[in-house]
Short mmCIF file of C-alpha atoms and ligand atoms in Angstrom, two decimals:
data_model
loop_
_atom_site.label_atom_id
_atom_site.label_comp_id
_atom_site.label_asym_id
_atom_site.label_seq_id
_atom_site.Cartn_x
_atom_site.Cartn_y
_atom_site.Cartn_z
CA UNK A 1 0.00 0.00 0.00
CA UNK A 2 1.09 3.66 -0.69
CA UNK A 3 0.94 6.23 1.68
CA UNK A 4 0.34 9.91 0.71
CA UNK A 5 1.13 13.42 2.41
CA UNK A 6 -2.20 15.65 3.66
CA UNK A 7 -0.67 18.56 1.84
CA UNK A 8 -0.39 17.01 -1.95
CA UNK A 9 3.61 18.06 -2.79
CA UNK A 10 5.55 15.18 -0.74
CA UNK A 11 6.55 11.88 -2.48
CA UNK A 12 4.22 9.10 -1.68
CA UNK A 13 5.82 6.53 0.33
CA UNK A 14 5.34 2.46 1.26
CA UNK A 15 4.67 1.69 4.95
CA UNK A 16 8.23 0.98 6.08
CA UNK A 17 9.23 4.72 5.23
CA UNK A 18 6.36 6.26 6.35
CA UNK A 19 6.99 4.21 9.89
CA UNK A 20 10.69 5.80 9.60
CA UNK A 21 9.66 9.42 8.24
CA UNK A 22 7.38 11.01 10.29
CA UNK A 23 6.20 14.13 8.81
CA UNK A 24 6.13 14.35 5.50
CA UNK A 25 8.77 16.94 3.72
CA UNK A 26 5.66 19.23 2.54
CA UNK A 27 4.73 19.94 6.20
CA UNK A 28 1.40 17.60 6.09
CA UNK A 29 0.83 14.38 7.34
CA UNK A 30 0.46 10.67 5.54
CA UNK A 31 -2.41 8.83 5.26
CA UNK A 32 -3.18 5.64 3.42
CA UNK A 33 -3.74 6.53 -0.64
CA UNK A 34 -7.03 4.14 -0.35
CA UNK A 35 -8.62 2.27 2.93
CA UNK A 36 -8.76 -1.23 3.20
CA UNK A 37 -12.83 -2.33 2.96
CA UNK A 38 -14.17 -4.75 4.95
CA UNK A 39 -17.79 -6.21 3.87
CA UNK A 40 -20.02 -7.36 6.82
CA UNK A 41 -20.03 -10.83 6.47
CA UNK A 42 -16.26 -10.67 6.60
CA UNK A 43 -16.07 -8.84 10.46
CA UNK A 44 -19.17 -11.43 11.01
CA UNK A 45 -16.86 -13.71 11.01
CA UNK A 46 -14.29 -12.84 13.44
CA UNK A 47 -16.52 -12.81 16.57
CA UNK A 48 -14.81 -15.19 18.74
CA UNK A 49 -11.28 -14.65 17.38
CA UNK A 50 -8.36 -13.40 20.03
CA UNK A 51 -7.49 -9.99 20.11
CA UNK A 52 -4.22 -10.86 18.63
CA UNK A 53 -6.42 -12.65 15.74
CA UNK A 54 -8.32 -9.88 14.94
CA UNK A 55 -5.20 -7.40 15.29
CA UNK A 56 -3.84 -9.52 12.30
CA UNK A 57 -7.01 -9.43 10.80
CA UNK A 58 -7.21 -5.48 10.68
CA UNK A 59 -3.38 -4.54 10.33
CA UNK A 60 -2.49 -6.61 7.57
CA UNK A 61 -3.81 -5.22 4.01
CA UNK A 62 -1.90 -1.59 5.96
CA UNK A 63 1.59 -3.49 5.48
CA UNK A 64 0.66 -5.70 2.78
CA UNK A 65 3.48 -6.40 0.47
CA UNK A 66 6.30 -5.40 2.94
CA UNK A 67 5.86 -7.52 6.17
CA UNK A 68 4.81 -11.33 5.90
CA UNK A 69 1.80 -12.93 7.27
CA UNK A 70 4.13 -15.19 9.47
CA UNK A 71 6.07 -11.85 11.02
CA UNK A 72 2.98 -9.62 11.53
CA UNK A 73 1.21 -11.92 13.55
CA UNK A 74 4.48 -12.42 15.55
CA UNK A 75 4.96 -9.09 16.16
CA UNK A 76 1.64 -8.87 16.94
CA UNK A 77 1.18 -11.65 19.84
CA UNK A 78 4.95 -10.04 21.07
CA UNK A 79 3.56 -6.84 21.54
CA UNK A 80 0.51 -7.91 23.50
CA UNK A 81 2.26 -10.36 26.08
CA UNK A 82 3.18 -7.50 28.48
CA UNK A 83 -0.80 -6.82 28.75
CA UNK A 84 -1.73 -8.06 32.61
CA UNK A 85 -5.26 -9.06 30.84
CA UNK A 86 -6.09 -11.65 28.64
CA UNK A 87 -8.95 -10.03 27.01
CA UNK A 88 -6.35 -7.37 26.11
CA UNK A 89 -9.19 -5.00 25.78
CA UNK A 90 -11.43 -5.68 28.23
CA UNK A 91 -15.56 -4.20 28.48
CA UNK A 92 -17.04 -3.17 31.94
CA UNK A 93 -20.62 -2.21 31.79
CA UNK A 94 -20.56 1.19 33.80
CA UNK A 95 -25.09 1.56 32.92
CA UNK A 96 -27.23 0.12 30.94
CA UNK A 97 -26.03 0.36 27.52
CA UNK A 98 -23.20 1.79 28.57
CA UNK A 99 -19.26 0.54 28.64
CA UNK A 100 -16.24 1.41 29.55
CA UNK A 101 -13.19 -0.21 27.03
CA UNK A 102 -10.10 -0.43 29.94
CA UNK A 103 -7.48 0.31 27.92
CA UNK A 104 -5.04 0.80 30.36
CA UNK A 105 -4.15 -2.85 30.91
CA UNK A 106 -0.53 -2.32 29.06
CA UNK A 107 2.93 -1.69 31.10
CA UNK A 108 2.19 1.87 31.72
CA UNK A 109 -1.31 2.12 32.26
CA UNK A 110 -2.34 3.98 29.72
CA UNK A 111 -4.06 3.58 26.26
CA UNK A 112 -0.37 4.43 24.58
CA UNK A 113 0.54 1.51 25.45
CA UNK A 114 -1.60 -0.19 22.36
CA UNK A 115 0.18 1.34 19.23
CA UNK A 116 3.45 2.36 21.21
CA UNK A 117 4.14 -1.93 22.20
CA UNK A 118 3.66 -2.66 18.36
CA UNK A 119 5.66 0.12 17.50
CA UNK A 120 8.70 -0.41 18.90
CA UNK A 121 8.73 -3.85 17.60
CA UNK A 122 8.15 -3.02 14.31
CA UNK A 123 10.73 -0.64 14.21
CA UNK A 124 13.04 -3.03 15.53
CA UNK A 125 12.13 -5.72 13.04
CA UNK A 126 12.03 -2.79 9.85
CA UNK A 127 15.55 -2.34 11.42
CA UNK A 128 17.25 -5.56 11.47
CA UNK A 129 15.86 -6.20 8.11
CA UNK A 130 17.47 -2.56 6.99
CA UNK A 131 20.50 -3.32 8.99
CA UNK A 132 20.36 0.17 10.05
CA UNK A 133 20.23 1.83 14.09
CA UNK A 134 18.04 4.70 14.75
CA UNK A 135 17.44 7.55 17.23
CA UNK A 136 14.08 8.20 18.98
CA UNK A 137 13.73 11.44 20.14
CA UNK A 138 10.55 12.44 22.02
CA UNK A 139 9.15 15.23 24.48
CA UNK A 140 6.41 14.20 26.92
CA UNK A 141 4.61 16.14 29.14
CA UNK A 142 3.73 12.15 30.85
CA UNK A 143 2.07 9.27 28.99
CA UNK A 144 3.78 9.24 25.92
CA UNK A 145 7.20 9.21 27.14
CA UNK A 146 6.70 6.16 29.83
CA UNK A 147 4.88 4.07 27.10
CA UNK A 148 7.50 5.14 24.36
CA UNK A 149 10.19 3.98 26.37
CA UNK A 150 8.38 0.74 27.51
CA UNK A 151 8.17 0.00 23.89
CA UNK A 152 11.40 0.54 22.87
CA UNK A 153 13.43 -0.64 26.19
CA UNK A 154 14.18 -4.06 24.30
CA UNK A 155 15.01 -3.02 20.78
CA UNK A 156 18.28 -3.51 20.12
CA UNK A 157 18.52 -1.30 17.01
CA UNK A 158 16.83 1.70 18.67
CA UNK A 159 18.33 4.45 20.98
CA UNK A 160 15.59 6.40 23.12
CA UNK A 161 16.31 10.06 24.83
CA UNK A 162 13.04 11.58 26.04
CA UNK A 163 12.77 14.79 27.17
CA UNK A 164 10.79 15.86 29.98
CA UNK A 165 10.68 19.46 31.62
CA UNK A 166 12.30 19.09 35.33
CA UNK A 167 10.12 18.89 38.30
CA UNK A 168 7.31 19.57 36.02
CA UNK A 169 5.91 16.14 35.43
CA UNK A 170 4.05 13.85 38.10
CA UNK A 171 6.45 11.45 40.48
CA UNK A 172 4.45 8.32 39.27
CA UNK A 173 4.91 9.67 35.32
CA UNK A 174 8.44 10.64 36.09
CA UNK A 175 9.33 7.08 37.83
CA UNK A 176 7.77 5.41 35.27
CA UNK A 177 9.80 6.72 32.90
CA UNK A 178 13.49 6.78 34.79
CA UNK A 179 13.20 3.81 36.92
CA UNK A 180 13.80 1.94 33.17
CA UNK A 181 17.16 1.03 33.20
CA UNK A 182 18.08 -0.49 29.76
CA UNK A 183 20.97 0.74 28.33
CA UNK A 184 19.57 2.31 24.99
CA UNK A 185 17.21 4.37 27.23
CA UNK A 186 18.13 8.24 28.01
CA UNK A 187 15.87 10.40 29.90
CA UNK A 188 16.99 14.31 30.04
CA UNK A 189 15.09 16.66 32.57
CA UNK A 190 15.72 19.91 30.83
CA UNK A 191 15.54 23.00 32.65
CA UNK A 192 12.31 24.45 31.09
CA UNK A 193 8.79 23.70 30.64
CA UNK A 194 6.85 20.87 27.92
CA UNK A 195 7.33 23.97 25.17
CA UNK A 196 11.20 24.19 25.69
CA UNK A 197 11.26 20.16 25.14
CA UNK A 198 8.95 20.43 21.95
CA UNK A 199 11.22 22.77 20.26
CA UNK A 200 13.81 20.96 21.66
CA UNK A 201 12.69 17.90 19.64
CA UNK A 202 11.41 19.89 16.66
CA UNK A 203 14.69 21.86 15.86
CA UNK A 204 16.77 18.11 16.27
CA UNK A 205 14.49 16.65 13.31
CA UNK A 206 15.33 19.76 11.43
CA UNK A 207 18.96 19.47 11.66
CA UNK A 208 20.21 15.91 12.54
CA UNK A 209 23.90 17.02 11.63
CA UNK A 210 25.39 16.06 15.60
CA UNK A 211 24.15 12.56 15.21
CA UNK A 212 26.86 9.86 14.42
CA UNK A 213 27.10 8.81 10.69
CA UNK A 214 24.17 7.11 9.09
CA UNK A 215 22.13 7.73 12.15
CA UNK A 216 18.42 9.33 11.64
CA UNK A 217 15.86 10.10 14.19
CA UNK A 218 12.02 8.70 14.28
CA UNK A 219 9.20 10.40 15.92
CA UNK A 220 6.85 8.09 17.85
CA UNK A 221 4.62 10.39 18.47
CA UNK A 222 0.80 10.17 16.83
CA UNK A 223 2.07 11.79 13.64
CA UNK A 224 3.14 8.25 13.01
CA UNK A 225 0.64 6.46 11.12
CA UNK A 226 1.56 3.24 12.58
CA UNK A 227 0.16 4.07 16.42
CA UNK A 228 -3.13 5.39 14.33
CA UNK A 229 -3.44 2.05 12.50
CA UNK A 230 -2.94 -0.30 15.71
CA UNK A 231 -5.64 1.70 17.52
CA UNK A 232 -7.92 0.84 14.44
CA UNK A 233 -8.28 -3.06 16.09
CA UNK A 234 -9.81 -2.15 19.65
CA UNK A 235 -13.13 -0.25 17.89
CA UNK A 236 -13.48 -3.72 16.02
CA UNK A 237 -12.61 -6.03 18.95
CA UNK A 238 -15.22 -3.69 21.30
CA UNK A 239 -18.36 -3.82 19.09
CA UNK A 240 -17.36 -7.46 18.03
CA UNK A 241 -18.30 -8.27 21.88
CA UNK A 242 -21.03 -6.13 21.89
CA UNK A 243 -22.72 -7.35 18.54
CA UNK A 244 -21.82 -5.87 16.02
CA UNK A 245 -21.35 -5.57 13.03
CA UNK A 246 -24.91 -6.57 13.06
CA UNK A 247 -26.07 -3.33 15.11
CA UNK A 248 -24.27 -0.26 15.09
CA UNK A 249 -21.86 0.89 18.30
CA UNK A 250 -21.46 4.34 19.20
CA UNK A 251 -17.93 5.53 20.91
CA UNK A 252 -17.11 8.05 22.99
CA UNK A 253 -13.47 9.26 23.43
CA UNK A 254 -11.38 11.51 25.40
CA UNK A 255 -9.59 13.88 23.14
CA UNK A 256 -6.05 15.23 22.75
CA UNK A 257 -4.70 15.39 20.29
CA UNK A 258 -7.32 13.92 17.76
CA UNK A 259 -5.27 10.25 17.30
CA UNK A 260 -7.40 8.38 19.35
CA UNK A 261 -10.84 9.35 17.61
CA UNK A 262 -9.63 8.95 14.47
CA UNK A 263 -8.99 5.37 14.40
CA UNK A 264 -12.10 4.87 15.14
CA UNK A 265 -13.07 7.11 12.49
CA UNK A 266 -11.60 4.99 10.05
CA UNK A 267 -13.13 1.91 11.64
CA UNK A 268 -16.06 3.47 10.75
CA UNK A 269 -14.55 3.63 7.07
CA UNK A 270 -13.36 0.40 6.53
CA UNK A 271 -16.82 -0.90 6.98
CA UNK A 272 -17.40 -1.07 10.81
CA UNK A 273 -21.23 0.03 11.47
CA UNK A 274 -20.67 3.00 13.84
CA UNK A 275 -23.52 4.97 15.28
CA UNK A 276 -22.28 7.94 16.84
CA UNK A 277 -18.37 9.25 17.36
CA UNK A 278 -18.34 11.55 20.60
CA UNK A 279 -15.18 13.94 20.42
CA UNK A 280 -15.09 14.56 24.28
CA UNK A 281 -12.61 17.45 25.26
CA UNK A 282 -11.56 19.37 28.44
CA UNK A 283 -10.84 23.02 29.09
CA UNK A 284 -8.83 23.01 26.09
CA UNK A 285 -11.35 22.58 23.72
CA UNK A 286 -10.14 23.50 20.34
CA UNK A 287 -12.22 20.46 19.05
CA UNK A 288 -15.03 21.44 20.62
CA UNK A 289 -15.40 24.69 19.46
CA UNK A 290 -14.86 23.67 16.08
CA UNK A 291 -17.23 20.88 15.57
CA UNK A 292 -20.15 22.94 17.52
CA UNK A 293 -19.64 26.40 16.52
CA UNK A 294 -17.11 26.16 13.48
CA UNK A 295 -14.15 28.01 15.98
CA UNK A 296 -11.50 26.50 14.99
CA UNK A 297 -8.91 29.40 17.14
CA UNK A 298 -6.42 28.94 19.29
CA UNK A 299 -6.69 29.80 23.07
CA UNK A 300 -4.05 29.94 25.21
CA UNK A 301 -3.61 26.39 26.98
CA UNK A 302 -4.94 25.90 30.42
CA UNK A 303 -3.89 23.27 32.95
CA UNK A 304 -6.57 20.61 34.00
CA UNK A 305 -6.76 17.36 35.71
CA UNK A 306 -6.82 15.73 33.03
CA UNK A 307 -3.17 16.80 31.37
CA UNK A 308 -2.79 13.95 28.79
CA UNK A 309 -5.39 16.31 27.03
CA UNK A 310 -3.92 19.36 27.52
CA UNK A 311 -3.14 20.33 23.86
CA UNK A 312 -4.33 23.44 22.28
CA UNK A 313 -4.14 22.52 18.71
CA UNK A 314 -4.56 18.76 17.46
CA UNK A 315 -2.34 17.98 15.09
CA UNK A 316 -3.98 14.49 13.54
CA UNK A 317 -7.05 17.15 12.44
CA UNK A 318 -5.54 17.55 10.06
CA UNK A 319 -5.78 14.03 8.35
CA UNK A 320 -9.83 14.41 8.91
CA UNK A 321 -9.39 17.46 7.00
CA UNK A 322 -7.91 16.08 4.23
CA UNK A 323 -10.93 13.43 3.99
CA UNK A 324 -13.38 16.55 4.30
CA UNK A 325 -11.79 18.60 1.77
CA UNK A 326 -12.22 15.39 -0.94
CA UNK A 327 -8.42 14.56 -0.36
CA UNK A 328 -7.15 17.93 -1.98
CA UNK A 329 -3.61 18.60 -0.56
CA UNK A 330 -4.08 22.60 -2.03
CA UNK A 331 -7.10 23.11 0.15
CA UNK A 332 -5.13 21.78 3.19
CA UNK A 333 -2.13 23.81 2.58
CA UNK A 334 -4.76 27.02 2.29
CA UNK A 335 -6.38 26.14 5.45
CA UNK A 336 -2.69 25.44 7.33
CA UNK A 337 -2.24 28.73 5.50
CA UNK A 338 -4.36 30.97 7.03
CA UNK A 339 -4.76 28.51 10.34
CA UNK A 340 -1.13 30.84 10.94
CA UNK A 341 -3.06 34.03 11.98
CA UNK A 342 -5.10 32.06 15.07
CA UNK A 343 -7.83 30.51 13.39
CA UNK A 344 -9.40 28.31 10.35
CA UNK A 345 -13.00 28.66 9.66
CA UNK A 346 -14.56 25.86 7.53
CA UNK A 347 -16.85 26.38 4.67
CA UNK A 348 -20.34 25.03 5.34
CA UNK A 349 -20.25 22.60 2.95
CA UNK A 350 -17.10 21.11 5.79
CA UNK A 351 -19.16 21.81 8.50
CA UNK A 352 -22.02 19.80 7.41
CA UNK A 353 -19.79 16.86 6.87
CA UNK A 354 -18.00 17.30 9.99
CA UNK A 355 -21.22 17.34 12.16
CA UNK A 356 -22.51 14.43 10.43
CA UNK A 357 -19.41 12.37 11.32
CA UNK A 358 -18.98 13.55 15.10
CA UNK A 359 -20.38 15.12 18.21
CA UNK A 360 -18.60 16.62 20.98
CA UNK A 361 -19.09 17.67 24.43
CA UNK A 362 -16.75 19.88 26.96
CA UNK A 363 -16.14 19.44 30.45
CA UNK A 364 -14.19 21.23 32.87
CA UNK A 365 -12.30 20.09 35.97
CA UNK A 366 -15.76 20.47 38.41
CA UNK A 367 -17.68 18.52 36.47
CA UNK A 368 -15.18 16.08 35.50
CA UNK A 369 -15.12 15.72 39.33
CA UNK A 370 -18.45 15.17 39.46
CA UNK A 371 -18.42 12.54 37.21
CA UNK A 372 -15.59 10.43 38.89
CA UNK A 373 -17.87 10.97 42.06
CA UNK A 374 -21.58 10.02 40.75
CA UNK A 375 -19.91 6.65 38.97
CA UNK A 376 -18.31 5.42 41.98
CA UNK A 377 -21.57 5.97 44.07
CA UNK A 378 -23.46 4.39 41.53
CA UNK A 379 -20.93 1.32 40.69
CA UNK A 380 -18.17 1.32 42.99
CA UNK A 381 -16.03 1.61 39.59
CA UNK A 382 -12.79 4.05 39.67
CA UNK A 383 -12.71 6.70 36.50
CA UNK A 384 -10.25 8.42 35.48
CA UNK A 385 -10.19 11.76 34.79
CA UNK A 386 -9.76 11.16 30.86
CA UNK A 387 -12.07 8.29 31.51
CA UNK A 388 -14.55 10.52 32.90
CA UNK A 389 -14.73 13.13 30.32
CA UNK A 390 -15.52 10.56 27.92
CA UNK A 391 -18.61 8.75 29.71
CA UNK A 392 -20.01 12.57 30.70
CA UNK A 393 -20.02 13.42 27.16
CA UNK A 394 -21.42 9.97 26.02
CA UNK A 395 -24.18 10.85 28.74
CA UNK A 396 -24.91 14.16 27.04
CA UNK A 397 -24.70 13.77 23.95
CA UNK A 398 -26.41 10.07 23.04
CA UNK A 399 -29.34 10.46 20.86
CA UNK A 400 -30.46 7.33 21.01
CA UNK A 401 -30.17 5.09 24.47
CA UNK A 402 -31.26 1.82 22.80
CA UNK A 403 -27.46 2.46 20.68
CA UNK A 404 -24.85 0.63 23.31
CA UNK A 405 -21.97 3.37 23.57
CA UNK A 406 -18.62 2.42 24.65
CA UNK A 407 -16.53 4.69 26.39
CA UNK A 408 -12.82 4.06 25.72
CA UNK A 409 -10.59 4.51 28.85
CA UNK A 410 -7.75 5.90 28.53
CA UNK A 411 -6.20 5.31 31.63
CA UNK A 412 -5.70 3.62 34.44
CA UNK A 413 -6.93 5.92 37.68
CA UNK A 414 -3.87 5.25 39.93
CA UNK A 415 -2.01 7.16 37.34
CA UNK A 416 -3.66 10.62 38.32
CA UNK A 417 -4.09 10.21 41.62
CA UNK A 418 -5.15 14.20 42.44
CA UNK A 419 -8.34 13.91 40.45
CA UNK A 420 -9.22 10.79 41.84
CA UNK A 421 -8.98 11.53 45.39
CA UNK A 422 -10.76 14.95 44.95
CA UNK A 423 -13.61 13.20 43.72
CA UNK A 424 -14.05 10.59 46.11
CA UNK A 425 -12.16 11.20 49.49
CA UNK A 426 -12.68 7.46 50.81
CA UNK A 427 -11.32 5.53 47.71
CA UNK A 428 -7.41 6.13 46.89
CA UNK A 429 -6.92 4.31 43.76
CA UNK A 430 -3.96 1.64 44.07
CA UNK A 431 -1.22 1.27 41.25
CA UNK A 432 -1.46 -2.92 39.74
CA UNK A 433 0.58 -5.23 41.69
CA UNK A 434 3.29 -4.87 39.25
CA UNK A 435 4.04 -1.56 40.09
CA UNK A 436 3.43 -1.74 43.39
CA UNK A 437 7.23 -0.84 44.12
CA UNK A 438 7.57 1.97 41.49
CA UNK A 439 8.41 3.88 44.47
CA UNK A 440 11.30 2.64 45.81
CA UNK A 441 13.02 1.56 42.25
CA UNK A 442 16.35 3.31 41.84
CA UNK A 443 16.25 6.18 39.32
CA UNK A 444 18.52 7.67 35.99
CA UNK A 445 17.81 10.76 34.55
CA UNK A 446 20.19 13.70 33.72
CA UNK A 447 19.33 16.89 33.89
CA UNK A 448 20.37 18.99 31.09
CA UNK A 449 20.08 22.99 30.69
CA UNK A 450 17.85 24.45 28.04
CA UNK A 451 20.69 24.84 25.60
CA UNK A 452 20.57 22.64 22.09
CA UNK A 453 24.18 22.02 21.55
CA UNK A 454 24.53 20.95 25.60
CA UNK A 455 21.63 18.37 24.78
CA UNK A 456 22.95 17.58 21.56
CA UNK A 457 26.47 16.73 22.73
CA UNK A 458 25.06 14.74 25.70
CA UNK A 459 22.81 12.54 23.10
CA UNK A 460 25.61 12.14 20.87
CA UNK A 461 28.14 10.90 23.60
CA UNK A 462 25.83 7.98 24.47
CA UNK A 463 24.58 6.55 21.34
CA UNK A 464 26.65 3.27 20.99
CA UNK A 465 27.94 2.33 17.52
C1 PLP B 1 -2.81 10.67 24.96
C2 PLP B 1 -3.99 10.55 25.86
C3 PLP B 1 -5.27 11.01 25.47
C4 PLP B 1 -5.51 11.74 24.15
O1 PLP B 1 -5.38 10.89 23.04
P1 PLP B 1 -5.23 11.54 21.57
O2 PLP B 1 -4.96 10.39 20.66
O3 PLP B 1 -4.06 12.48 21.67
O4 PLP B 1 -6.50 12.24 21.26
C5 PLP B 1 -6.33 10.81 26.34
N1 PLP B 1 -6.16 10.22 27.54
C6 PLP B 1 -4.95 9.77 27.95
C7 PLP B 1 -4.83 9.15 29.29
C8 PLP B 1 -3.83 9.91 27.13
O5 PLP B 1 -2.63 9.46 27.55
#
């Protein structure tokens, strides 16, 4: 399959590069040049199959051609094993006609853990095929980083430095991520805050010149299609168990930067019957603003309790506009265009698709609260704060109660302990057995001033030949 760039002027490219390329030269973002199709007898007939089965299932026409049946579904079943469930993806009914998708059963307890497991792996594997060693170079403000590292902690073809700003980032997200002690794993605490990392990053992939010879660096972040694709699988594998495809599933899904949703957007797509797609947002609700009142501005970003969502523009929007706009790389690089002086307003014709596609809701950090609060009462079942958002604006926004919705949980509610506690004084969610010691693991992490060549002569002094 070919892969082709949002904004029309890049080369197209096969899966393997786009895997190692990130964003495309032209600025914009790649996409599959056509969807694999799925008819519904064919997803009638994978109820029942594993969620390793089904992964193979969905992932394979995306790679077809470059990675054999044989060494998908290996690096498949690999990338699932560190999972502590065996449903992978398990459902817990949270009211009637309502579920919550845990997809925080991976090594780090959030859903990242999904594409960024399979990632790493199929880096490693693109790489020892290649015979070539990469860089990844990432800036987290918390998930990302731990599960990026997680998945590439074994890889022997990948060094991993992730940035994080010092003292800025939660003990249990900060543990998680320098209490690994491989030795391809870096972690810098750079004097500044999450901006001072992304530029960081940004201005490295510009100019790679202090790497060693024939060394590149990879972005893992969501402007990888890969993560988008594996995330495809657990819209599938949820209304599978729920009974579809023969009745239609709607989702609802806490929103960052726009990855998440749009798997299940092209679920919906390939062929999966999908009801309704809820775009649920916090404070920062660039998303929001645009789906409801075409406002599509920035605003300057605002700290909540829920900070995995804390993004003030969403970069994967971008490959929904591209879909909206009939594919037309020129009308994307208009919209980017003028997107430059603070805002984008769509044409109505856009809005009318957009509104068909998705609803969205808003919540701040009371009612998000609130939420956590009134579930527990009810059910005696810990959200979340991302978690919450999502089943408040599945509870607003369903049209039609006899639709099951299934709200996709993002996290696991140990990992944002603040929120959690707020909400509900008596329960004090407990971190899975496995981490019960996160605590007292020894630590690595070097803390680096906010100067480029300083970071760029540390990174270069510890990548091994
Ligand atoms: C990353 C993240 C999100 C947002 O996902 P996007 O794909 O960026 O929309 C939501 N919740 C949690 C816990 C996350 O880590």
């Amino acid at each position: 399959m070919k892969y082709i760039s949002t904004r029309g002027l890049a080369p197209s490219l096969s899966f393997e590069e786009v895997v190692l390329t990130g964003l495309a030269s032209d600025g914009g973002l790649y996409v599959p040049e056509t969807l694999p199709q799925f008819s519904r007898e064919e997803i009638a007939s994978w109820v029942g199959l594993s969620y390793q089965e089904l992964a193979f299932k969905i992932i394979a026409p995306f790679v077809a051609g470059e990675i054999a049946d044989a060494d998908l579904q290996t690096l498949i079943d690999k990338s699932y094993q560190s999972f502590r469930h065996p449903a992978i993806a398990p459902l817990v009914q949270t009211d009637h006609n309502e579920w919550v998708l845990e997809l925080f059963q991976g090594p780090t307890l959030a859903f990242k853990d999904f594409a960024l497991q399979f990632l790493g792996n199929l880096l490693d594997f693109i790489l020892a095929k290649r015979q070539q060693k990469v860089v990844v170079m990432g800036a987290t403000s918390g998930d990302t980083g731990s599960a990026a590292i997680e998945g590439c902690r074994h890889c022997d073809n990948i060094d991993i430095f992730i940035l994080h700003p010092y003292q800025r980032v939660s003990e249990v997200q900060r543990r998680q991520m320098t209490t690994v002690l491989d030795d391809n794993v870096f972690n810098i605490a750079l004097e500044g805050n999450f901006d001072d990392c992304q530029n960081m990053v940004k201005a490295s992939f510009a100019d790679q010149s202090f790497l060693p010879d024939g060394r590149q660096l990879v972005a893992v972040n969501s402007i990888n299609f890969a993560r988008i694709m594996v995330q495809i699988v657990y819209y599938f594998y949820a209304a599978l168990a729920l009974g579809g495809p023969a009745r239609a599933i709607s989702f609802s899904v806490p929103t960052g930067n726009f990855g998440d949703i749009f798997a299940g957007y092209l679920a919906k797509r390939m062929g999966l019957p999908i009801d309704q797609l809820i775009v649920a947002t916090n404070q920062n609700d660039i998303l929001h603003r645009c789906i409801s009142a075409n406002d599509h501005s920035k605003r300057p970003l605002v700290h909540s309790l829920s900070p995995s969502m804390d993004i003030m523009v969403s970069s994967n929007f971008e490959r929904l506009l591209f879909d909206l706009h009939g594919r037309n790389g020129e009308a994307i690089r208009d919209l980017m265009e003028s997107f430059k002086g603070g805002a984008m307003p769509l044409s109505a014709e856009v809005m009318a698709k957009l509104q068909a596609e998705f609803a969205s809701y808003r919540l701040d950090d009371e009612e998000t609260i609130s939420v956590i609060a009134e579930v527990f009462d009810k059910t005696e079942y810990l959200l979340d704060p991302h978690t919450a958002i999502g089943v408040q604006a599945a509870r607003k926004t369903r049209r039609d109660k006899t639709t099951p919705v299934v709200c996709l949980a993002t996290a696991h509610p140990a990992k944002f302990p603040e929120a959690v506690t707020k909400a509900c004084a008596v329960a004090t969610p407990a971190l899975p057995h496995h981490m019960a010691d996160l605590f007292e693991r020894e630590e690595r992490y070097q803390v680096l001033a906010n100067d480029m060549a300083g970071v760029h002569s540390y990174m270069a002094a510890q990548i091994k030949s």
